[in-house]
Structures are given as C-alpha cells and as structure tokens.
Short mmCIF file of C-alpha atoms and ligand atoms in Angstrom, two decimals:
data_model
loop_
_atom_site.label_atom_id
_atom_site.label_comp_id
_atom_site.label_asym_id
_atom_site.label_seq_id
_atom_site.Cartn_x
_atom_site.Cartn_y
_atom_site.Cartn_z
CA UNK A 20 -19.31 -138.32 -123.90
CA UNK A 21 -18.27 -134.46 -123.43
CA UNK A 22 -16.81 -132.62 -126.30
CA UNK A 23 -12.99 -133.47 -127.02
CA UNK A 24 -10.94 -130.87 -125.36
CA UNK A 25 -7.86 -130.19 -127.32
CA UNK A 26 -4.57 -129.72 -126.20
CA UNK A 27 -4.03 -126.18 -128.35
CA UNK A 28 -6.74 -126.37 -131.61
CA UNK A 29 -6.60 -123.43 -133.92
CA UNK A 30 -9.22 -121.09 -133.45
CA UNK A 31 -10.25 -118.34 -136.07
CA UNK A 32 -11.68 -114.71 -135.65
CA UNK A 33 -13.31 -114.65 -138.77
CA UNK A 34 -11.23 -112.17 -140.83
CA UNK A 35 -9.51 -115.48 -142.29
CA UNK A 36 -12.33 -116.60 -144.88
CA UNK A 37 -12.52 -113.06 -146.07
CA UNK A 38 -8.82 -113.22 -147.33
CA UNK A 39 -9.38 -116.53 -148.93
CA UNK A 40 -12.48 -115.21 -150.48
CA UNK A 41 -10.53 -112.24 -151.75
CA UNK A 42 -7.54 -114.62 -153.17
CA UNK A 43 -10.51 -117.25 -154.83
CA UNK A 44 -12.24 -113.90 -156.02
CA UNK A 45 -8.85 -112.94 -157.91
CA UNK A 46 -7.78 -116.20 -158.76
CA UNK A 47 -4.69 -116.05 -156.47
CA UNK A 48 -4.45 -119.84 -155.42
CA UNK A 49 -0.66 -120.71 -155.87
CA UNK A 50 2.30 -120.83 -153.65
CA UNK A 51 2.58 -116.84 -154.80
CA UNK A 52 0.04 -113.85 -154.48
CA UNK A 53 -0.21 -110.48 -152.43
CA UNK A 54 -1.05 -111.92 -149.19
CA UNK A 55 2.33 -113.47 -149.02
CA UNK A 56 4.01 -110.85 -149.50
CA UNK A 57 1.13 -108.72 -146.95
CA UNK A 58 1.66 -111.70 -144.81
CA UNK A 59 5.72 -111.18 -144.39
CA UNK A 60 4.86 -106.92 -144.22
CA UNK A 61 2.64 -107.42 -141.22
CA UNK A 62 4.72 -109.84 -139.29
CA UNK A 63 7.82 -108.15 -139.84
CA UNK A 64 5.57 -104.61 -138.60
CA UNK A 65 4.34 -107.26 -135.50
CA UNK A 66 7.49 -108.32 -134.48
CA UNK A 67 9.88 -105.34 -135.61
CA UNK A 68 11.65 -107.14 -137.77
CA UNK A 69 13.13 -105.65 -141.63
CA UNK A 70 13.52 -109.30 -143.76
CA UNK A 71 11.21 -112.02 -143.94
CA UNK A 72 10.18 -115.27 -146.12
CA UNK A 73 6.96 -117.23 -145.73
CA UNK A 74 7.12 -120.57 -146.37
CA UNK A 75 5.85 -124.32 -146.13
CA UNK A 76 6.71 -125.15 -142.91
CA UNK A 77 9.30 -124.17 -139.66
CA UNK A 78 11.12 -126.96 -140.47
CA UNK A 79 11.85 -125.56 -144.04
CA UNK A 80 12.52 -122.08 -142.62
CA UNK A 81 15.16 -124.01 -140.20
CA UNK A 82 16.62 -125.80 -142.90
CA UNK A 83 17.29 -122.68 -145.09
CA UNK A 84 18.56 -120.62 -142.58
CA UNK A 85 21.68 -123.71 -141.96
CA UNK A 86 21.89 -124.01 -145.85
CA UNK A 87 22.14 -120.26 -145.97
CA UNK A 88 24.78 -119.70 -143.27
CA UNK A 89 26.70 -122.39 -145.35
CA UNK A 90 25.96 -125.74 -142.82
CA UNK A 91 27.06 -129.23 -144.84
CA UNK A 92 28.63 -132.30 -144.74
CA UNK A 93 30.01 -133.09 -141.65
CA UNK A 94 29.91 -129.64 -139.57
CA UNK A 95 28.65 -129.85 -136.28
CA UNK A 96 25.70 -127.81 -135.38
CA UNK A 97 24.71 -127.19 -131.63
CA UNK A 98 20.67 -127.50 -130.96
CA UNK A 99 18.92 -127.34 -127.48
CA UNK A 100 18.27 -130.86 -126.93
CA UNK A 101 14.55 -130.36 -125.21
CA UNK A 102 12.77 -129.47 -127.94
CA UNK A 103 10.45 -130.80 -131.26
CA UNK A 104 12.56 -132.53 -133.57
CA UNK A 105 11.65 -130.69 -135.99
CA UNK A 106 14.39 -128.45 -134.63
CA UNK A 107 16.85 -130.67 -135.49
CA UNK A 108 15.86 -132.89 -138.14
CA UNK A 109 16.99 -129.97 -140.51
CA UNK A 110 20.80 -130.39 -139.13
CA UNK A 111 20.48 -133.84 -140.73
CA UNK A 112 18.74 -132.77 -144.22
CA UNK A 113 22.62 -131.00 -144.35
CA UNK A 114 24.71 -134.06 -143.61
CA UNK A 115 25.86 -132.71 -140.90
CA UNK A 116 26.43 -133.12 -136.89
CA UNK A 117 24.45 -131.97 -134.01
CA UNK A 118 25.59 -132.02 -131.03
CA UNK A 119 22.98 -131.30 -127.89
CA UNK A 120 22.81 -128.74 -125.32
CA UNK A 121 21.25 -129.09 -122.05
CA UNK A 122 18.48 -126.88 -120.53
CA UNK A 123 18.42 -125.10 -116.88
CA UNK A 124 15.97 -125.37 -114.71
CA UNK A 125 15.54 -121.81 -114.45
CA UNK A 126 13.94 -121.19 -117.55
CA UNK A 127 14.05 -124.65 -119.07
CA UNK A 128 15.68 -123.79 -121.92
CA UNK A 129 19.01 -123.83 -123.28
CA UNK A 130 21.56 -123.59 -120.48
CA UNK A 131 24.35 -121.46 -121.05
CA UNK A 132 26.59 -123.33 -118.36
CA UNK A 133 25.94 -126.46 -121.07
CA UNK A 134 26.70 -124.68 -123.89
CA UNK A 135 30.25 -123.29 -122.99
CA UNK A 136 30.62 -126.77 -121.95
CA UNK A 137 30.01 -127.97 -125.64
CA UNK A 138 32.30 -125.06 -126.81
CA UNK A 139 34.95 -126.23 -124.84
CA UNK A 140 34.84 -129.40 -126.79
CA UNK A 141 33.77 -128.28 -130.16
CA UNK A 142 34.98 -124.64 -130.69
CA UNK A 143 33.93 -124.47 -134.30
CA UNK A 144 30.64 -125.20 -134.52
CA UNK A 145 28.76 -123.95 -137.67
CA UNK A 146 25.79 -123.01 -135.90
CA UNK A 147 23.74 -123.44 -132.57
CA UNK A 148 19.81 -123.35 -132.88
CA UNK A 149 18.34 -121.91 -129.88
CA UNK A 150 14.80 -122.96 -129.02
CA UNK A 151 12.25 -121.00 -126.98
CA UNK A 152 10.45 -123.70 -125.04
CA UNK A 153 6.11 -123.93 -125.03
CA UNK A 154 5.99 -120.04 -125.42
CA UNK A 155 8.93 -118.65 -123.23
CA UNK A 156 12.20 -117.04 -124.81
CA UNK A 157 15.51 -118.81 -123.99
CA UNK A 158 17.96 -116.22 -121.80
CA UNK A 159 19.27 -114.76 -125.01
CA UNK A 160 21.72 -112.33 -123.25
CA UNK A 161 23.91 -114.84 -121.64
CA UNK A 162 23.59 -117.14 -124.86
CA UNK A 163 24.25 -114.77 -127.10
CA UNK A 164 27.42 -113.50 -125.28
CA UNK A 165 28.61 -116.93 -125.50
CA UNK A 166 28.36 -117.23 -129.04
CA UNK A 167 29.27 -113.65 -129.72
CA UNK A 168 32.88 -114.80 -128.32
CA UNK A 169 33.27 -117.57 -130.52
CA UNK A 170 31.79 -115.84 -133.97
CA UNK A 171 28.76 -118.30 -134.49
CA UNK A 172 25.91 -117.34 -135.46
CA UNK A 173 22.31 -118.25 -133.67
CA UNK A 174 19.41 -119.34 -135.56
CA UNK A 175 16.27 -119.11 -132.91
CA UNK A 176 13.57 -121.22 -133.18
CA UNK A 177 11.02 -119.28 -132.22
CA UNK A 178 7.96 -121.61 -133.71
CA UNK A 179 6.45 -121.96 -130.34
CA UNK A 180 7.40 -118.36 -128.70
CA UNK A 181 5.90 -115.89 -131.34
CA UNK A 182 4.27 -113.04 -129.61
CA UNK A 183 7.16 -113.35 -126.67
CA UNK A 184 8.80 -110.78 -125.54
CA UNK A 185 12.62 -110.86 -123.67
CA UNK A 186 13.96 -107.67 -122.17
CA UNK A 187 11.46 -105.24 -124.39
CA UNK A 188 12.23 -107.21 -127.95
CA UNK A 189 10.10 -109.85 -129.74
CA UNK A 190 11.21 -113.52 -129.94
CA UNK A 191 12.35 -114.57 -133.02
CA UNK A 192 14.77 -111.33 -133.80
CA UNK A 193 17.59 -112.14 -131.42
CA UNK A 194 19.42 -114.53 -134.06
CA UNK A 195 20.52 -114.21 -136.99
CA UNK A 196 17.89 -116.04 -138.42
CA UNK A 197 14.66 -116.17 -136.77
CA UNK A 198 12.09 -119.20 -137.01
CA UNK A 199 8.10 -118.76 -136.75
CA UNK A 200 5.51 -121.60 -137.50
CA UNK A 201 2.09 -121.56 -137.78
CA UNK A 202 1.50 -125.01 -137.78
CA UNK A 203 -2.26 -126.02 -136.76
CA UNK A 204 -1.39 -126.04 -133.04
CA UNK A 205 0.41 -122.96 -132.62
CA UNK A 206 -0.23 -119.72 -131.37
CA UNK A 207 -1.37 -118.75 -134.27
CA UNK A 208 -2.04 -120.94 -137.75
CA UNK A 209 -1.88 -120.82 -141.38
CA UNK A 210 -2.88 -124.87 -140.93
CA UNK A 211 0.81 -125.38 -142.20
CA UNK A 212 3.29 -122.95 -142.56
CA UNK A 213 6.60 -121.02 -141.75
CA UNK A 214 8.39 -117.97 -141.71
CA UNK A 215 12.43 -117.15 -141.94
CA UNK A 216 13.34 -113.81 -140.10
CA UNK A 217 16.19 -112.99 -142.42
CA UNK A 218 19.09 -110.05 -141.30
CA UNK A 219 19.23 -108.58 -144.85
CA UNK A 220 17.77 -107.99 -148.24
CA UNK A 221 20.59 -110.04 -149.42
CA UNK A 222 20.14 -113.33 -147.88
CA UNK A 223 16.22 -113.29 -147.92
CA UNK A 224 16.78 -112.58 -152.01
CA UNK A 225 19.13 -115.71 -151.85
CA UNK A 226 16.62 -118.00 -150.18
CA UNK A 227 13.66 -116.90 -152.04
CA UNK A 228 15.22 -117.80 -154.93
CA UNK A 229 16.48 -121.46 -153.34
CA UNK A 230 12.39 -121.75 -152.20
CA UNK A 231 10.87 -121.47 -155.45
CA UNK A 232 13.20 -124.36 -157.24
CA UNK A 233 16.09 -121.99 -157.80
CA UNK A 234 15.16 -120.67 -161.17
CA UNK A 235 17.99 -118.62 -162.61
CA UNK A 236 16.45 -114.91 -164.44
CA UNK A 237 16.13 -116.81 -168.28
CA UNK A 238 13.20 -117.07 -170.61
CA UNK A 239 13.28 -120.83 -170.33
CA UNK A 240 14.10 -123.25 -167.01
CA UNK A 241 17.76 -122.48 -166.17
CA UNK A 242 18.87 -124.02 -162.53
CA UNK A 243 22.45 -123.56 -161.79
CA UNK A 244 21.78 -124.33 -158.21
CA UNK A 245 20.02 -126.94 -156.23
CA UNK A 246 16.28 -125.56 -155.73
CA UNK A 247 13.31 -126.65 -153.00
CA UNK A 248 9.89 -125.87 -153.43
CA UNK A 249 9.13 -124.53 -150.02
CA UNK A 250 7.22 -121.06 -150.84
CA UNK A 251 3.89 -120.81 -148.68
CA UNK A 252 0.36 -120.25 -151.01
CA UNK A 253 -1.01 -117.52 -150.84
CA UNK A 254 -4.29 -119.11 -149.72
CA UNK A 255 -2.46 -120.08 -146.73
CA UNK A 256 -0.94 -116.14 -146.28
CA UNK A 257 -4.17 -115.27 -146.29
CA UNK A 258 -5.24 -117.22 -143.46
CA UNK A 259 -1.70 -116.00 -141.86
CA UNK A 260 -3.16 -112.07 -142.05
CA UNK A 261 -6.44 -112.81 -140.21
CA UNK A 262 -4.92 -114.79 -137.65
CA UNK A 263 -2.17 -112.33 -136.79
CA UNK A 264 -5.01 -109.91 -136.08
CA UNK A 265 -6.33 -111.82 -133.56
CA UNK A 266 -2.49 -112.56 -131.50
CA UNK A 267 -3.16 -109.83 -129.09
CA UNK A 268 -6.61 -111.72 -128.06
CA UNK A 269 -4.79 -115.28 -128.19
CA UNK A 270 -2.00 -114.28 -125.60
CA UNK A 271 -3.85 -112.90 -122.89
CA UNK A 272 -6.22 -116.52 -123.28
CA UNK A 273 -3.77 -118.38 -123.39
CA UNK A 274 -2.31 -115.83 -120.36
CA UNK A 275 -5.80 -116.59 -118.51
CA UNK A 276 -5.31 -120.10 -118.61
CA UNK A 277 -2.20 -121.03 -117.68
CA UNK A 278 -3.34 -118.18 -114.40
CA UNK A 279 -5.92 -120.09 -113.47
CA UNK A 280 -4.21 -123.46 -113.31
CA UNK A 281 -1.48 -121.63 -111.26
CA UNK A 282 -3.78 -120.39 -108.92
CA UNK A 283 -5.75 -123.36 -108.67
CA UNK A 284 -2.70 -125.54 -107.83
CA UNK A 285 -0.76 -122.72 -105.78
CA UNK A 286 -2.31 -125.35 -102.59
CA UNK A 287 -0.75 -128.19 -104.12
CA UNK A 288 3.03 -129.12 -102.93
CA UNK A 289 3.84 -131.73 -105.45
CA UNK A 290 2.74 -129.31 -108.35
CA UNK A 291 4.77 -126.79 -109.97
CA UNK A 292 4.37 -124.66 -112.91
CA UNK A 293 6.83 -123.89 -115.94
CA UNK A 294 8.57 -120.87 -114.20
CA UNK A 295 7.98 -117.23 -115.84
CA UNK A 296 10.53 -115.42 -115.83
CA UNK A 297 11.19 -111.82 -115.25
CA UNK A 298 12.98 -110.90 -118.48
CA UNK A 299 10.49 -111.03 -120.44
CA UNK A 300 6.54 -112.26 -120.93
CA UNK A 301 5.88 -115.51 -122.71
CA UNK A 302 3.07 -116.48 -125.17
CA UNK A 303 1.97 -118.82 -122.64
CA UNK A 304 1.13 -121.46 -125.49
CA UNK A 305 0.87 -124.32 -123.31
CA UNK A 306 1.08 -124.11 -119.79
CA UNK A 307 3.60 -126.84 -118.33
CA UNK A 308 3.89 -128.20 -114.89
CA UNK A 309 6.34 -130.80 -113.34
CA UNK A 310 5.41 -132.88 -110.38
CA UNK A 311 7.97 -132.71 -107.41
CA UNK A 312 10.45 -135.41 -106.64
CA UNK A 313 9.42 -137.86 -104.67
CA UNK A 314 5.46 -137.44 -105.53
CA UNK A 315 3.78 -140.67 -105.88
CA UNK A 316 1.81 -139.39 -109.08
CA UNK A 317 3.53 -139.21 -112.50
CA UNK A 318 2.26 -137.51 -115.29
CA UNK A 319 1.04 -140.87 -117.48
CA UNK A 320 -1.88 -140.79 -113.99
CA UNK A 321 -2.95 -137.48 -115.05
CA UNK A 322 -2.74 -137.44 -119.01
CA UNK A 323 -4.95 -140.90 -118.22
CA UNK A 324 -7.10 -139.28 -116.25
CA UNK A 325 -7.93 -136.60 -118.55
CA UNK A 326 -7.92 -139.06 -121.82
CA UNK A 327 -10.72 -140.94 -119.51
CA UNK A 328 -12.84 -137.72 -119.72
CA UNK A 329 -11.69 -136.93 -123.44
CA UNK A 330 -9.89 -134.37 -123.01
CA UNK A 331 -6.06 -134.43 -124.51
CA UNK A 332 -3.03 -133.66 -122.59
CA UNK A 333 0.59 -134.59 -123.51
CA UNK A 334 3.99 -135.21 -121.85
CA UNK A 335 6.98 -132.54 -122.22
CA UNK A 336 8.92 -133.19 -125.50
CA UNK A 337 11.07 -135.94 -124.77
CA UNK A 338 14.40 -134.90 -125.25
CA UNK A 339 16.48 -135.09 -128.56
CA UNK A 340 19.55 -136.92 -126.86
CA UNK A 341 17.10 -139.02 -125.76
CA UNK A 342 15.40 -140.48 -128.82
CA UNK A 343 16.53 -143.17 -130.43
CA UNK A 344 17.31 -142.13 -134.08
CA UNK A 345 19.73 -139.11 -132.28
CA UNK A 346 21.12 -141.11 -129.05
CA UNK A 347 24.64 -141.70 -130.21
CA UNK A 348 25.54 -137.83 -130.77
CA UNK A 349 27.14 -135.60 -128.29
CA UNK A 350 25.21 -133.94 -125.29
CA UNK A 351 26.28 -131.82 -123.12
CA UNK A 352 24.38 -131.33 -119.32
CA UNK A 353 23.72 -128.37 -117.35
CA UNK A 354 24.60 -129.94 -114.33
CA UNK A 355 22.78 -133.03 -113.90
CA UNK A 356 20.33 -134.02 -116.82
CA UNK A 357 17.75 -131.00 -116.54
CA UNK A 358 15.59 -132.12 -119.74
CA UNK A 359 15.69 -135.49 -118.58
CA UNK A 360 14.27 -134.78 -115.76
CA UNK A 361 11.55 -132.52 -116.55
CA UNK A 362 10.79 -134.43 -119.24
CA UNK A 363 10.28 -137.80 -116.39
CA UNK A 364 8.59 -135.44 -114.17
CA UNK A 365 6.49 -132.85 -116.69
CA UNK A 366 3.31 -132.65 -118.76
CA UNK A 367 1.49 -130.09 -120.81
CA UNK A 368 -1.94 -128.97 -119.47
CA UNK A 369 -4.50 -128.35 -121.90
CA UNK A 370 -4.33 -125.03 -123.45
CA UNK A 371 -6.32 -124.37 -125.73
CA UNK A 372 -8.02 -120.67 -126.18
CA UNK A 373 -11.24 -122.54 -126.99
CA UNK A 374 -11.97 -124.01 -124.07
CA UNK A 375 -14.48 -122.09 -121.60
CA UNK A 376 -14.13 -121.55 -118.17
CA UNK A 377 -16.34 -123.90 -117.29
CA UNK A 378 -13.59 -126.48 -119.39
CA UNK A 379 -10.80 -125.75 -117.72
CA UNK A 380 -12.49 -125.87 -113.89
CA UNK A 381 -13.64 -129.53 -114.72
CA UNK A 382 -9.82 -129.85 -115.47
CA UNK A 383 -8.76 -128.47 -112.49
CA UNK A 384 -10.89 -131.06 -110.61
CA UNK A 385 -9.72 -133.62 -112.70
CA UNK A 386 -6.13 -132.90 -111.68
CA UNK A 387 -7.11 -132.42 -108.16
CA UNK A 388 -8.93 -135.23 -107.64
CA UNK A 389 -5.04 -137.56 -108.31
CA UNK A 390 -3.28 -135.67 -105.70
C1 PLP B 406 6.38 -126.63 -134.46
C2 PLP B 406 7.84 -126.51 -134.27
C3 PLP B 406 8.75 -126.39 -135.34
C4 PLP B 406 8.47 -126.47 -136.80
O1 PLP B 406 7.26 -126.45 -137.18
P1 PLP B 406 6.58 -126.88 -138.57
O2 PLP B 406 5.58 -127.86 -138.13
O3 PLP B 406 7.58 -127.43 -139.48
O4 PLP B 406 5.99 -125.61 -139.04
C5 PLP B 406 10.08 -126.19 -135.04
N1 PLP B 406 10.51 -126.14 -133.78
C6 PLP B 406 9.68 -126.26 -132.74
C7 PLP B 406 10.25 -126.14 -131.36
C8 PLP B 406 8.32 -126.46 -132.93
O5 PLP B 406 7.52 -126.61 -131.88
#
C-alpha cells in the first residue's frame, strides 16, 4: 500500500524543536512563558495587528470574543452557516441564539444579500461571526457596510484564512475581534491552539484575565468573576514561532497545488474550482472544487476513489442549518440555498504541502480517470 496522503498534515521547518528545547532548557513548560508572549509579538508584526491573546483553541478565542462584546442568554448572534461548527458552537456555550446566514456563490462565503435579509428580521443582533471559507476572505467591504449601519460588531473567523489577504489587509483584522487557529490541520500549527485579535489594550487585559481562571490582583485566590482556563503553553508558543517562519513557504505550496489541479482539470466541463477572487489572495489551504449540475459523478465517487488508493479527501463542511443539533434555528438564503448546494455538489482535494509532485499527479489521474 502507498503512503497515506493526508488531506492538510502539519509539516515543520525545523526551527520548532529549537524553541521547545529552549523552553525545556529554562524550565518554561506551563500555559505561561516568553514564547507566548513572542508568539502574540510576531503574529500581531505578521498580520499588522496591535492586540493579541494566544490561547487553547479557536473555539476558545471565539467564545471570548462573544463573552467580551457582552453575548448571553437569549441574544441572537448571526454566523455564516457554511462553516466548522466550531464557529458556532461558542454562540451556544453563551445561551444564546444563532441565527444562519447564507453564502454566495461568488465567493462562497457569507452573502451579504442573506444577511440584510436576516437584519430585516432580527435588527438587534448581538453579533454576526463572519467566516473566511478553506483559505479565502469573506467580501468584508459589503459585509461590513451592512453591519456598520446597524452598530454590530463582527467577530471574523479567520482560523482557516490566516496569511489571506483582502484589498491589501490581512484576514483576521477586519472585525472587531479577529480569530486564528493553529489546530494540527491548518495553515500553520501549534498541534492545538488559538489566537484572539483584540481592538485594544483594554479588552485583551479583560480576557487575559477571564483565560487564566479570573484571578483578582490578591496574595491569596480571590475570583470575583467567572474564570476559564484557556491560556496556550508556552511549549505550544514555541512551536507557534517556528511555524510562523515558515507561512511565506506554506502559501505559495499550498498556492502550487491548488494551480496544478486547476490546470489539470481546466479540460474538464463538469469540474470547477473554488473561485479566487480578485480582492484579495487566499491561503489556498485546501483547494475545493464542485462538480456541475447535472454531472453523473458526485463527490462520495471521488473521495472513494482516492480512500481506495489511501489517500484522504473530504466533502465541503456540511452546512450549520443543516445539521441536526442546529436545524430548528433561523436561516436565511442568498437566493436559493447556495451552501446547500455546494455542499451536495463539493469536495476538498487533498492539500497538503507534503505531498510531492509526483503525489498530487497520481491524484490528478485518479480524478480523471471518474470523469
Ligand atoms: C478550525 C476552525 C475553528 C476553530 O478551531 P480550533 O480547532 O478550536 O482551534 C473555527 N472556525 C473554523 C472555520 C475552523 O475551521
């Protein structure tokens, strides 16, 4: 049997083991330590960002950002419905009420023609989480200006876009929070892990202090607030710093790859690629494709296919108004049911940066060989 070929594995450069030598070498193994607080420097310096607190997970950094902008019991909180639910899960952890938005088929994410939709109905949401789908930043502009009108603030999930760029600025610092992971899949990893772009010194103070169990300044244990212990190590910061050296090197991979199954299936009518659009450039994390109506194939043929010759390939996230556990909320289309619909029609390619050439050919002619 070949090799597994992963969908997206994490891949080091080497610089990692020398920051967790360092942090053995000085005895810094706890959820504190100067490569989490390097860690934050350097990504805010990547990204251009002022505030920022490393954590446990995205889901955590989600989760603080609605606590922080004061989400509970009962608010309704708008979240693009085509998505991880990881997105949204955090909406619950609050007690509150999320309501789904739609994506277009322009850029696959959140649809702003959906979204005024959903304000039209609920003009008071607390929030609206914007998600930028398998690497590509959501049309922040026309979102934004939607949101900007009604005085609610975005938090943008960037866990799958860092490294993105939309009209000259990096994803993740177009809301007012910003999300990164660096789960063991992503663009780049920490093996677990999460960041909160925060707008001020103020509220990244305030969540830092929620993070690490919500110790009041006393001698002894004094909590006059509910705490979480969601602070990332700083063996895992450590593995954050070598990894972010290595982004540039990452993108233009993961660039090549999703080229060269564009190219290879530019002869084939019943494939199309994720579009790319010309606002900005993606991450290119995973390279998506939906089959066109009316093609006998559907994805489960290929992601077979490819399982046959162990190699791992997934559907597109099935949407969050579709699942059972979130069904009976609100959901708002675009026009007809866009993440439905890709999500019938769509599947993830393998992507992963370690793959050779030689890989992703015998992929191509996997793929080829069902049409
Ligand atoms: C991975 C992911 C997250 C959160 O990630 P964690 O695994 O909690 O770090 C959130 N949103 C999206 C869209 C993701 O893909």
């Amino acid at each position: 049997m070949n090799k597994r070929i992963w969908l997206s594995a994490p891949a080091m450069c080497g610089k990692e083991i020398e920051f967790i030598n360092q942090a053995f070498k000085e005895n810094w193994v706890a959820p504190l330590g100067p490569d989490v607080d390097a860690f934050e420097d350097e990504m805010c310096n990547y990204i251009s960002a002022k505030h920022a607190v490393a954590m446990t997970t995205g889901t955590a950094a989600i989760h603080m950002a609605l606590k922080y902008i004061g989400v509970e019991n009962g608010d309704v909180v708008f979240c693009s419905s085509l998505t991880f639910a990881a997105s949204c899960n955090p909406i619950m952890y609050q007690n509150a009420v999320p309501v789904f938005i739609d994506s277009e088929p322009e850029t696959w994410n959140m649809s702003s023609v959906a979204l005024q939709k959903a304000f039209d109905k609920y003009p008071n949401p607390k929030a609206v989480i914007v998600v930028n789908l398998y690497g590509q930043s959501a049309d922040m502009d026309k979102i934004l200006e939607i949101c900007d009108n009604y005085n609610v603030p975005i938090i943008e999930d960037a866990a799958e876009s860092l490294g993105a760029i939309y009209k000259g600025k990096a994803s993740g610092t177009f809301g007012k929070f910003g999300v990164l992971s660096f789960n063991g899949n992503k663009i780049i990893t920490t093996s677990g892990g999460g960041m909160l772009i925060c707008p001020d010194e103020i509220s990244k103070k305030r969540i830092l202090k929620w993070i690490t169990q919500s110790r009041d300044e006393a001698r002894h244990y004094e909590h006059s607030e509910l705490g979480f212990n969601y602070r990332m190590s700083n063996i895992c910061a450590g593995i954050g710093r070598g990894q972010l050296t290595a982004i540039g090197e990452r993108i233009s991979r993961k660039k090549e790859i999703y080229d060269t199954y564009k190219k290879a299936f530019s002869n084939i009518n019943s494939i199309e690629m994720m579009p790319v659009c010309d606002y900005g450039e993606p991450n290119y994390w995973l390279s998506c494709m939906t089959i066109k109506v009316g093609c006998k194939i559907n994805p489960t043929d290929i992601i077979d296919a490819l399982e046959k010759e162990n190699i791992e390939s997934r559907p597109i996230w099935k949407p969050m108004h579709l699942q059972p556990f979130y069904k009976k909320y609100d959901y708002f289309t675009h026009d007809s049911d866009v993440s439905a619909d890709i999500f019938e029609r769509g599947l993830c390619f393998p992507s992963d940066v370690n793959m050779t050439n030689d890989d992703v050919q015998r992929i191509i002619e996997i793929i080829r060989g069902r049409f």
